[in-house]
Coordinates of C-alpha atoms in Angstrom, one line a residue:
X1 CA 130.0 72.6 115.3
X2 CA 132.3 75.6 116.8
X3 CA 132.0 79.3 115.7
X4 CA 135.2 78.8 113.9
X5 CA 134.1 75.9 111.7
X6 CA 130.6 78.0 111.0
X7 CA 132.6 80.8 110.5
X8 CA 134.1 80.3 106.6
X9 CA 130.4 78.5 105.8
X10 CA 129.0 81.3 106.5
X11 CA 131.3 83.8 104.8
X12 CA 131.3 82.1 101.7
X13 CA 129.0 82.2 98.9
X14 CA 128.3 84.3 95.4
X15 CA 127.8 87.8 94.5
X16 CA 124.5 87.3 95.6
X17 CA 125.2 85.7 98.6
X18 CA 127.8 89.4 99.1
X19 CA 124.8 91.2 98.2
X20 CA 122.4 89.7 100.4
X21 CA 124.9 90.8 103.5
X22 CA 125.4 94.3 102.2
X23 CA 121.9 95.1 101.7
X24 CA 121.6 93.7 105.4
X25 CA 124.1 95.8 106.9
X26 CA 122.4 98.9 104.5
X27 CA 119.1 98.2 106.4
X28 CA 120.7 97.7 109.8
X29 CA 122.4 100.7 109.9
X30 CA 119.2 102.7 108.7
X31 CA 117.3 101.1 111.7
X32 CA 120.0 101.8 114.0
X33 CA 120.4 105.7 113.2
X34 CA 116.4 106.3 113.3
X35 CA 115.9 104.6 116.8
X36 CA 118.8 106.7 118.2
X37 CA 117.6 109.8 116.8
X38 CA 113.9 108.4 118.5
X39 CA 116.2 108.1 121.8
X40 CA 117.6 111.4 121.4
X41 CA 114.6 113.2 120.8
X42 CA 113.1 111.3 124.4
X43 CA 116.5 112.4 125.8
X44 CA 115.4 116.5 125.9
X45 CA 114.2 116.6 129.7
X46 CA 113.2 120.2 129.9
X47 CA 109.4 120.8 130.3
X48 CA 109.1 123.4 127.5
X49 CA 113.1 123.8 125.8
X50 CA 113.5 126.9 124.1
X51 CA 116.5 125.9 122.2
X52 CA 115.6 124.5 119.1
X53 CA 114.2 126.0 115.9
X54 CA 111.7 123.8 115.4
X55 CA 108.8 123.7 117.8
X56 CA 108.0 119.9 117.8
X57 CA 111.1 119.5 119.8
X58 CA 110.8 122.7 121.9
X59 CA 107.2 120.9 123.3
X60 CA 107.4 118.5 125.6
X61 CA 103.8 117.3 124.9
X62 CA 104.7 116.5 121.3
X63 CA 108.3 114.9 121.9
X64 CA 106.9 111.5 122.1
X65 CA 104.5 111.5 119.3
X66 CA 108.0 112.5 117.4
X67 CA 110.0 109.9 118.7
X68 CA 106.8 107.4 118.2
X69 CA 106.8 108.6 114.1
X70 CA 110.4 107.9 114.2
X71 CA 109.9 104.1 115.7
X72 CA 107.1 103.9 113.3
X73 CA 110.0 104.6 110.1
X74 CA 111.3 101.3 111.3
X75 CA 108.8 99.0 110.1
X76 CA 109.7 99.8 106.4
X77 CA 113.1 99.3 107.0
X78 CA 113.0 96.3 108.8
X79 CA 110.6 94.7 105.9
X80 CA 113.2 95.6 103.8
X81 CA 115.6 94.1 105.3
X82 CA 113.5 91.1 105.8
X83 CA 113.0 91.1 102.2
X84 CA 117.1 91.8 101.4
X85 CA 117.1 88.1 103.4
X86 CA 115.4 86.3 101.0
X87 CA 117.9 87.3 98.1
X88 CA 119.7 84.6 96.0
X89 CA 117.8 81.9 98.4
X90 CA 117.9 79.3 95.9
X91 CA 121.3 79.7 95.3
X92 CA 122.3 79.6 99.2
X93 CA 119.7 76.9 99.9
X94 CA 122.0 74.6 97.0
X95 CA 125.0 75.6 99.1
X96 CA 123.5 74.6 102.1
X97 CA 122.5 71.5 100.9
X98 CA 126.0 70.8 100.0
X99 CA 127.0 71.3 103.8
X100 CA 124.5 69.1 104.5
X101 CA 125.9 66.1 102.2
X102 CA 129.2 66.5 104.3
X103 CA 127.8 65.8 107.1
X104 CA 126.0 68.8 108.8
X105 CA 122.8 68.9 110.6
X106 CA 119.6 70.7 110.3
X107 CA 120.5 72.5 113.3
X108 CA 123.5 73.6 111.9
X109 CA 122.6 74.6 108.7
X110 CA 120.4 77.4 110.7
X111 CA 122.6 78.2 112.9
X112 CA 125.4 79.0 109.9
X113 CA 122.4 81.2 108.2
X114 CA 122.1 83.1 111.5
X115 CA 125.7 83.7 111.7
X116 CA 125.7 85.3 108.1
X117 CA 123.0 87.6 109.3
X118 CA 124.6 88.6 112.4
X119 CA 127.9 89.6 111.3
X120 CA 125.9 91.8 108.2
X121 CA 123.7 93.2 111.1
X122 CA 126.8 93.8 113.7
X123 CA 128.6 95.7 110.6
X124 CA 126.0 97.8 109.8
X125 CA 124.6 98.2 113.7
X126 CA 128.9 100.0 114.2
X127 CA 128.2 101.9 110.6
X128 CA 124.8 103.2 112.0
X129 CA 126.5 104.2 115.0
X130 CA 129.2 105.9 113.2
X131 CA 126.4 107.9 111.0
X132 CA 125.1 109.0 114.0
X133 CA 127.9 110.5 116.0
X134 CA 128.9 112.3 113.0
X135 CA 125.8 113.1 111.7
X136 CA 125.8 115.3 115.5
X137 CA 129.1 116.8 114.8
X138 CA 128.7 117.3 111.4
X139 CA 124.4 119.2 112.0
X140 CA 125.2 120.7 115.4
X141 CA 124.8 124.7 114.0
X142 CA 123.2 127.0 116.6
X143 CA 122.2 130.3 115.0
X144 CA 122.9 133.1 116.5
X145 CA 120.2 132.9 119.3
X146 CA 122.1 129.3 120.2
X147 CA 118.8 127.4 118.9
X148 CA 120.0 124.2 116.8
X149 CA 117.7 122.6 114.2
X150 CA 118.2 119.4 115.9
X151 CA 118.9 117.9 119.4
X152 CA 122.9 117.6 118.6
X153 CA 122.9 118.7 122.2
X154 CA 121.9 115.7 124.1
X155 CA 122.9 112.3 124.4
X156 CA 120.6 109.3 124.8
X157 CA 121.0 107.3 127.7
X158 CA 124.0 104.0 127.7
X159 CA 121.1 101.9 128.4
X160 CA 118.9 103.3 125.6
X161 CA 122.0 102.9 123.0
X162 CA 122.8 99.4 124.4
X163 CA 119.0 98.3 123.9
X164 CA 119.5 99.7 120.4
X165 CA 122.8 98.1 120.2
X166 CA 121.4 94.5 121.0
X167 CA 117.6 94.7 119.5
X168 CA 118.4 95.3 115.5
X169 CA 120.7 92.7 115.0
X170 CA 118.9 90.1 117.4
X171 CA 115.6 91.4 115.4
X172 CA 117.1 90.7 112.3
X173 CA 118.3 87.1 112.9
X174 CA 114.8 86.3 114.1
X175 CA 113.9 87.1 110.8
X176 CA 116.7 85.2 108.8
X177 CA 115.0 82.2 111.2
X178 CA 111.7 82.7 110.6
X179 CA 112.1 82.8 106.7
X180 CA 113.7 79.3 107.3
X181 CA 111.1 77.8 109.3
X182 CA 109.6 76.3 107.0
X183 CA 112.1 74.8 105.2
X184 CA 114.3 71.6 105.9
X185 CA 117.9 71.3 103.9
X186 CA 118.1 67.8 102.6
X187 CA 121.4 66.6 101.4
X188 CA 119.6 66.1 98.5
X189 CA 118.5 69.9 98.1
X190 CA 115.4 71.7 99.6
X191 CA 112.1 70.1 100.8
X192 CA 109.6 72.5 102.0
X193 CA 107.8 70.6 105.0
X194 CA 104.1 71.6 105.6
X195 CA 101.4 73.9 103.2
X196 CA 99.5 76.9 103.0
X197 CA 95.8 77.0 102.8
X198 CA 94.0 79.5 100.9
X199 CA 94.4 82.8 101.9
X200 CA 91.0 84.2 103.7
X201 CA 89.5 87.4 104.4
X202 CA 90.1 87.3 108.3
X203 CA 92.6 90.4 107.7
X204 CA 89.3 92.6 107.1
X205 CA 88.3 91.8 110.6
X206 CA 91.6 93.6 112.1
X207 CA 91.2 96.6 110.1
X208 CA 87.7 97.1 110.8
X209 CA 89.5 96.1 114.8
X210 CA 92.0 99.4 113.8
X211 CA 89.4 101.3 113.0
X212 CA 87.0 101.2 116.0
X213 CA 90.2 101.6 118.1
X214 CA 91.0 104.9 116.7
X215 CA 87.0 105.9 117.2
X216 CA 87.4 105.4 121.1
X217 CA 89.7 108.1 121.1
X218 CA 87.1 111.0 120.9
X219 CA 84.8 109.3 123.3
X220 CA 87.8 108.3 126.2
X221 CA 89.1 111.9 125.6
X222 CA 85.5 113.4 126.2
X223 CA 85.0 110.9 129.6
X224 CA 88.8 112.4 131.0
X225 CA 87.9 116.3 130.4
X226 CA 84.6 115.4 132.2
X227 CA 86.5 113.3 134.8
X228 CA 89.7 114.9 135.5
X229 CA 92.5 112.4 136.6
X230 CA 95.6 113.5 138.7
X231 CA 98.3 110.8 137.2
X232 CA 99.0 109.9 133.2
X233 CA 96.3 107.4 132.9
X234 CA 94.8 110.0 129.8
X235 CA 97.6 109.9 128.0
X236 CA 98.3 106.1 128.6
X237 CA 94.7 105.0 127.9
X238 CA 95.1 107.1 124.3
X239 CA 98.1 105.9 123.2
X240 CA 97.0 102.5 123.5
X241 CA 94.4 103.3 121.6
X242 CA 95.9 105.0 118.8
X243 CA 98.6 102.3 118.7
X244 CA 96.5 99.6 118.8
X245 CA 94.4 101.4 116.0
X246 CA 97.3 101.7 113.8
X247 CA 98.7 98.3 114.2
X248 CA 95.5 96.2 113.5
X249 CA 95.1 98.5 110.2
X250 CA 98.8 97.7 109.0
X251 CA 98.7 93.9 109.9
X252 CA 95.1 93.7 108.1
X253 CA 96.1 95.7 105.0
X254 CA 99.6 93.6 104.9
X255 CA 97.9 89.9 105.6
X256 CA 95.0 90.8 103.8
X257 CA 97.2 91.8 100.2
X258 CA 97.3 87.7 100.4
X259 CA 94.0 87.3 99.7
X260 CA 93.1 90.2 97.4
X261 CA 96.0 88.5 95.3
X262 CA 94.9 85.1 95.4
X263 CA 91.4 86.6 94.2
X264 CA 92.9 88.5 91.3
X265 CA 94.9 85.3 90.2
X266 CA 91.4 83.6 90.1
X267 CA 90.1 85.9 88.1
X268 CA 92.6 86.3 85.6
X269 CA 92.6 82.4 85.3
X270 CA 89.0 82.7 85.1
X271 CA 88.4 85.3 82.8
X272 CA 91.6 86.0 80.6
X273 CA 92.4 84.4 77.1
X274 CA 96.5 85.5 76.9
X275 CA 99.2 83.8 77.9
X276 CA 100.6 86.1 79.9
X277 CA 97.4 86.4 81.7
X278 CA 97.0 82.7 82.2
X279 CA 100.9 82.5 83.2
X280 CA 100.4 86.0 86.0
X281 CA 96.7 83.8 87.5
X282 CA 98.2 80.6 88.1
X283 CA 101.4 82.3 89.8
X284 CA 99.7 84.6 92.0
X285 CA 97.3 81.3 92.6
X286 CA 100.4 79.4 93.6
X287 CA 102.0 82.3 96.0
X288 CA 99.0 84.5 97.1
X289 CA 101.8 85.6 99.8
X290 CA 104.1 87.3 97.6
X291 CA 102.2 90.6 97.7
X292 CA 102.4 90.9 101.4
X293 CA 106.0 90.1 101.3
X294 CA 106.3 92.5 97.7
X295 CA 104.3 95.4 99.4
X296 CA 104.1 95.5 103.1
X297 CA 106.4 98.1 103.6
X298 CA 104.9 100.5 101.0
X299 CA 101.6 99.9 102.2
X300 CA 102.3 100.5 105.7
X301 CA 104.4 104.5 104.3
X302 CA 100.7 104.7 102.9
X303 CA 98.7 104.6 105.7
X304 CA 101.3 107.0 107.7
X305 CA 100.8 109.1 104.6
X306 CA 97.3 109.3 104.3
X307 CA 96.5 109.8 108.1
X308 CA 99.1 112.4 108.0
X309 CA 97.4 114.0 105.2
X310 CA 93.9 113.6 106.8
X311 CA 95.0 114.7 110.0
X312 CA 96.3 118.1 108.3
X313 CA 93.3 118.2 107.1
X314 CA 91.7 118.2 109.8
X315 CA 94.0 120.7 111.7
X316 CA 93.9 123.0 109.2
X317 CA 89.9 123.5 109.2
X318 CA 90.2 123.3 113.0
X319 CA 92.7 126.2 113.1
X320 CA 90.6 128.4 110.4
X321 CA 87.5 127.4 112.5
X322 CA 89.2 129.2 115.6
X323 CA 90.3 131.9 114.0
X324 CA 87.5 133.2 112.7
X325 CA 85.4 132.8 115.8
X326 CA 88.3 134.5 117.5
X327 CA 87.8 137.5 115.4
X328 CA 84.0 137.9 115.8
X329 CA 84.3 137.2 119.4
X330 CA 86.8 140.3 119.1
X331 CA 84.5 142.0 117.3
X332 CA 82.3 142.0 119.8
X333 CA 84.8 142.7 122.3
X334 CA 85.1 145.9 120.5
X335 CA 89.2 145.1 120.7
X336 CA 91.8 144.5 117.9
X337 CA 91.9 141.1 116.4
X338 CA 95.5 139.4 116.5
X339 CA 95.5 136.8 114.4
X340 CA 97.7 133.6 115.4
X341 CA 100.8 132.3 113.5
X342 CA 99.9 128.5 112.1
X343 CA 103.2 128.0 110.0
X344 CA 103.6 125.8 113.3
X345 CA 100.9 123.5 111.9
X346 CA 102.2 123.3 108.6
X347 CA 105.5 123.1 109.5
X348 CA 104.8 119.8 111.6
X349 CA 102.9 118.1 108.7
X350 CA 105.9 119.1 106.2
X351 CA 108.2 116.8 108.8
X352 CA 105.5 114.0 108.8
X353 CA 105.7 114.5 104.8
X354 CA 109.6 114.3 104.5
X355 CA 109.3 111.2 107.1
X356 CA 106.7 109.2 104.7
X357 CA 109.0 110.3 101.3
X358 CA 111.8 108.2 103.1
X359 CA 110.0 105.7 103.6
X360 CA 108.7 105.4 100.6
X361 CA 112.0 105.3 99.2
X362 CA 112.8 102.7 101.5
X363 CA 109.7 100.8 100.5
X364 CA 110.6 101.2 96.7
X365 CA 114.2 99.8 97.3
X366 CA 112.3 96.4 99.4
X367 CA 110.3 96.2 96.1
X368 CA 113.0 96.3 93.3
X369 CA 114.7 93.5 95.8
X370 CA 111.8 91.3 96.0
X371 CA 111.2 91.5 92.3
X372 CA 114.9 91.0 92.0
X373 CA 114.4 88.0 94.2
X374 CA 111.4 86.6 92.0
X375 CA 113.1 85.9 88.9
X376 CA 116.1 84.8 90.4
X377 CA 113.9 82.3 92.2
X378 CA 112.1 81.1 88.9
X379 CA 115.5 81.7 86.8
X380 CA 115.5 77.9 85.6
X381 CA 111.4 77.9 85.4
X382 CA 111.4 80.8 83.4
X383 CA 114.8 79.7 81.6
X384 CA 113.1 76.3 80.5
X385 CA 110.0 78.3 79.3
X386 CA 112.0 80.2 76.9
X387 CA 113.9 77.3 75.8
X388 CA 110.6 75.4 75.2
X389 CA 109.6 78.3 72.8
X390 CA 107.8 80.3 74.7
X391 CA 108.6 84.1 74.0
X392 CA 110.3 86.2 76.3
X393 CA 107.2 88.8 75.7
X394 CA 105.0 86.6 77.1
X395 CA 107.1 86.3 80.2
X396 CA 107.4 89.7 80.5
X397 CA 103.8 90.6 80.4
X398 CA 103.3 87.9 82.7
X399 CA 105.7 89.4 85.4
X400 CA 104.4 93.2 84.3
X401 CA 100.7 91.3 85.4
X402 CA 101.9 89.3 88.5
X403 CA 103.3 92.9 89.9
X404 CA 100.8 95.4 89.2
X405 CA 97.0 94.1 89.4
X406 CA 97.5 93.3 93.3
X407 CA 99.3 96.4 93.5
X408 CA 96.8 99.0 92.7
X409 CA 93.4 97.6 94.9
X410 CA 96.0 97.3 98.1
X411 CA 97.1 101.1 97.0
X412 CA 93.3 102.1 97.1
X413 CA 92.4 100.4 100.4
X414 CA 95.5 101.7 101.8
X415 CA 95.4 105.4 101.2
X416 CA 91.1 105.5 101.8
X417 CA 91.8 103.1 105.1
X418 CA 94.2 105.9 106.8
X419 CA 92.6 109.1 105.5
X420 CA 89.2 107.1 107.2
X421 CA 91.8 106.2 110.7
X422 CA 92.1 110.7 111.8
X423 CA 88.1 111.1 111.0
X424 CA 87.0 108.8 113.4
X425 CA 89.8 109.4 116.1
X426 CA 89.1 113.2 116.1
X427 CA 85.7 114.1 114.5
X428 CA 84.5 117.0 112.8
X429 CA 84.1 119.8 115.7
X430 CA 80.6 120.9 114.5
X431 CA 79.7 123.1 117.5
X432 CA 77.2 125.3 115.7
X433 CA 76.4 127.3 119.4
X434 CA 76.1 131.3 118.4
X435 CA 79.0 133.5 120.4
X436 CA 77.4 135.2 123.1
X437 CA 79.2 138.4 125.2
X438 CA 77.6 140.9 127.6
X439 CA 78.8 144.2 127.0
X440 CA 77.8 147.2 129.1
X441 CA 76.7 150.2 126.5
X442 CA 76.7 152.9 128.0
X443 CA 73.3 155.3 128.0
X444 CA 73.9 158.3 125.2
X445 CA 74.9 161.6 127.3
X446 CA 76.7 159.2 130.1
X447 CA 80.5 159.6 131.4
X448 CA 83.4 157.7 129.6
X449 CA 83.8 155.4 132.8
X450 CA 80.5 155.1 133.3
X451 CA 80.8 151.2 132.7
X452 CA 83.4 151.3 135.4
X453 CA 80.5 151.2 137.9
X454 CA 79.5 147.9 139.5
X455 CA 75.9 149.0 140.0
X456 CA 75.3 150.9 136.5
X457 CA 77.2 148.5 134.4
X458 CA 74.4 145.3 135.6
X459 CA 71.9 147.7 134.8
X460 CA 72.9 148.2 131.2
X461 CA 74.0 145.0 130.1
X462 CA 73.6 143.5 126.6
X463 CA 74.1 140.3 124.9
X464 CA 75.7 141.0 121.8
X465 CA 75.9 137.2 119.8
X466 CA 77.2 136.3 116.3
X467 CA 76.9 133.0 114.3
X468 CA 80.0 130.1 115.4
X469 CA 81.7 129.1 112.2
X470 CA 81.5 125.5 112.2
X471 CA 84.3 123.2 111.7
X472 CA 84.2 121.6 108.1
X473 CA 86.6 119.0 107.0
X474 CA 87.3 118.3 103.9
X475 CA 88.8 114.9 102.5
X476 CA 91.8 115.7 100.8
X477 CA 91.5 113.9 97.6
X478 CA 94.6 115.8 95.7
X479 CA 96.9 114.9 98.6
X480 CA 95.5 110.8 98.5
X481 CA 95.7 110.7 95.0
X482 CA 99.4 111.6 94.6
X483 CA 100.2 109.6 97.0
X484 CA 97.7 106.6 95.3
X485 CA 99.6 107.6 92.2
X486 CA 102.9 108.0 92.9
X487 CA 103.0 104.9 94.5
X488 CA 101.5 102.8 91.5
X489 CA 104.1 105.1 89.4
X490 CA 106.6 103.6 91.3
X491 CA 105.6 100.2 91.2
X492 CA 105.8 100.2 87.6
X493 CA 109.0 101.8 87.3
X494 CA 110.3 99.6 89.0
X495 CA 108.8 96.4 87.2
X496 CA 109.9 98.2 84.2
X497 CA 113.0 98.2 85.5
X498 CA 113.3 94.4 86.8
X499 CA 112.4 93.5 82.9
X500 CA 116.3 93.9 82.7
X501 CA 116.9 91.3 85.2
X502 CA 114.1 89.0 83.4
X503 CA 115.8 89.2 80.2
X504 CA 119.3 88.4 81.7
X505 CA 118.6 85.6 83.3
X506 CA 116.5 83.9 80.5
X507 CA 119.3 83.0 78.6
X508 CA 119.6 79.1 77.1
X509 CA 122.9 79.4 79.0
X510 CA 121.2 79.6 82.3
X511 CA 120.2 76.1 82.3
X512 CA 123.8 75.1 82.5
X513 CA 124.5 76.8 85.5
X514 CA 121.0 77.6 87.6

């Protein structure tokens, strides 16, 4: 079949089917402005730059752990864009169907599917560039020192922009594949080949995997101050860590909301008298998987946002630490105590904070979409119920169920998993050695500069010592609750708010047309 004769398949369709492509090009333009801002940041060559207002650019040690949270801001989008694919699929799975009763081929029927994707990803791929070049024009404001707030002075490199260019929409059609893989178009409608087993609690294994990861760091850093090297091997071996550490946590939370869902359906089945409860058990019995689709991209902004908040944590009792033993060892100096600036600190974490509020956002918008997606999947399921008798009440409740009692354990094993993930890369500093300085003290009756000589200064030595101030760390329970909460908050908004869609498409009238 020629691109021409795919071409009007795949361009026709529904308002679903329109709404599918611009939510596509939505999240492909996202992708595509955060990994060129991630370029640009890589883009500033100078050692130390003193041009920007904000130091995490201006250091050249902490320009890749930037550009790295920026890359990381792409998983939510991406799962939301993977999510945006599975909109109105029944719908488009009838339509396909219908190709295939003229005479098309599996083959084909994929390749029109990937088609659809591309051109939504290639549209919003040109709109992401477009945000970004005048996003630079329109934020390029030096102050009067000519320091900008961002790096609107630099350009990534053509082959960095080109890989960007080429990887989100070739990311994206793997993904419109891979939902498809399991399913075969029949001229006859759908027939989904092959079955899932139970979902098992192999997941656990990778976080626990994660979590040893990140508790190599502090050993491997130890072994490379003790054994200097001369090349980047340190910062190699580290990264790898921490990225492997990271990655094992997100797939195990994300794989492993399967089977916390499939354990809650068994319970409610188990245990629960209502209808609704009955109805929520044997759904989340029958697709365990939906959480991990329904959730993975608010789970994952939940460990970024409780690592960031444990890793402030932890910097901020590090920094007080220092500070105090800085003044006694000034103290003892007999000099003036200058204390050091740590708005830097805060002013880093604030950036990490913005960073996961996006993403949450994001991760909000995947959720309304899959919920979206869930009742317009059931529509003639649920539409039958209702015409059987069944209240809509009961349905809601149901769906109000199915959303929120997988929701809230994943929540709590997210947010305690990443606080956990900064604690055991970079353990508490408890160094409890007293300060100890040798200060010549001069005899009373003796010259001002007597402690200038060599000879009388060994002679009158003392060691002067005061207590080290230990460094405490204290989990930050406020900060992992809000986020806990406001995520849950926003889960049930947003159920609340899909109750709409239930009710609409429960009419009697959808049976004529669903």
């Amino acid at each position: 079949m020629r691109v021409l004769t795919i071409l009007p398949l795949a361009l026709a369709g529904d308002r679903l089917d329109r709404a599918r492509v611009v939510l596509t090009a939505v999240g492909a333009a996202c992708g595509t402005v955060t990994l060129l801002a991630s370029a640009t940041v890589l883009s500033v060559d100078a050692p130390r730059a003193a041009k920007y207002t904000n130091d995490l650019l201006n250091e050249s040690g902490l320009r890749p752990g930037v550009a790295f949270g920026m890359v990381l801001m792409t998983i939510p989008i991406l799962t939301f864009v993977a999510q945006c694919s599975r909109l109105g699929a029944p719908a488009r799975d009838r339509r396909l169907a219908a190709i295939r009763m003229a005479g098309a081929t599996p083959r084909q029927v994929v390749e029109i599917t990937a088609l659809e994707t591309a051109l939504a990803s290639l549209v919003g791929v040109a709109s992401g560039f477009v945000v970004y070049f005048a996003g630079r024009a329109l934020l390029d404001a030096p102050d009067a020192q000519g320091r900008r707030p961002l790096p609107t002075d630099v350009l990534p490199h053509t082959v960095a922009m080109a890989g960007v260019a080429l990887f989100v929409p070739l990311f994206i059609i793997a993904l419109a594949v891979l939902t498809m893989r399991r399913v075969v178009i029949t001229p006859l409608g759908v027939v989904r080949t092959g079955s899932r087993r139970r979902p098992s609690a192999w997941p656990g294994a990778l976080i626990l995997v994660g979590i040893g990861a990140c508790a190599l760091v502090e050993p491997s850093h130890r072994y490379f101050v003790s054994h200097p090297q001369r090349n980047d091997l340190p910062v190699i071996v580290i990264g790898i860590l921490l990225a492997i550490g990271f990655l094992a946590v997100s797939i195990g939370l994300v794989a492993g909301t399967g089977w916390i869902t499939y354990l809650i359906g068994r319970i409610l089945h188990r245990h629960t008298r209502r209808p609704a409860g009955l109805l929520a058990g044997r759904r989340l019995m029958a697709d365990p998987w939906s959480g991990s689709r329904t959730f993975a991209a608010m789970l994952v902004a939940l460990v970024v946002g409780s690592t960031a908040a444990g890793l402030s944590a932890l910097t901020v009792a590090t920094v007080e630490a220092q500070e105090e033993n800085n003044r006694r060892l000034a103290h003892l100096l007999g000099e003036t105590y200058q204390p050091t600036d740590a708005a830097f600190y805060e002013r880093a974490y604030q950036i990490v904070g913005y960073a996961v509020s996006v993403s949450m956002v994001i991760a909000a918008a995947g959720l309304l979409v899959a919920l979206t997606d869930g009742v317009l999947s059931r529509r003639r399921a649920l539409t039958s119920l209702v015409a059987a008798g069944t209240p809509r009440g009961i349905l809601a409740r149901a769906l109000v169920w199915q959303t929120l009692t997988p929701v809230v354990p994943a929540v709590a094993i997210a947010v305690l998993v990443g606080v956990l993930l900064p604690r055991f890369a970079v353990p508490d500093a408890n160094d409890t050695a007293p300060i100890e300085v040798r200060r010549c003290v001069p005899s009373p009756g003796d010259a001002a500069d007597a402690c200038k000589n060599a000879a009388y200064d060994t002679a009158h030595q003392v060691l002067l010592t005061a207590e080290r101030v230990p460094v405490t760390v204290d989990i930050p329970w406020s900060r992992i609750a809000l986020l806990g909460t406001s995520a849950v908050a926003a889960t049930i908004a947003i159920t609340l708010f899909g109750l709409f869609f239930l009710r609409m498409n429960t009419r009697i009238t959808e049976l004529r047309t669903s």
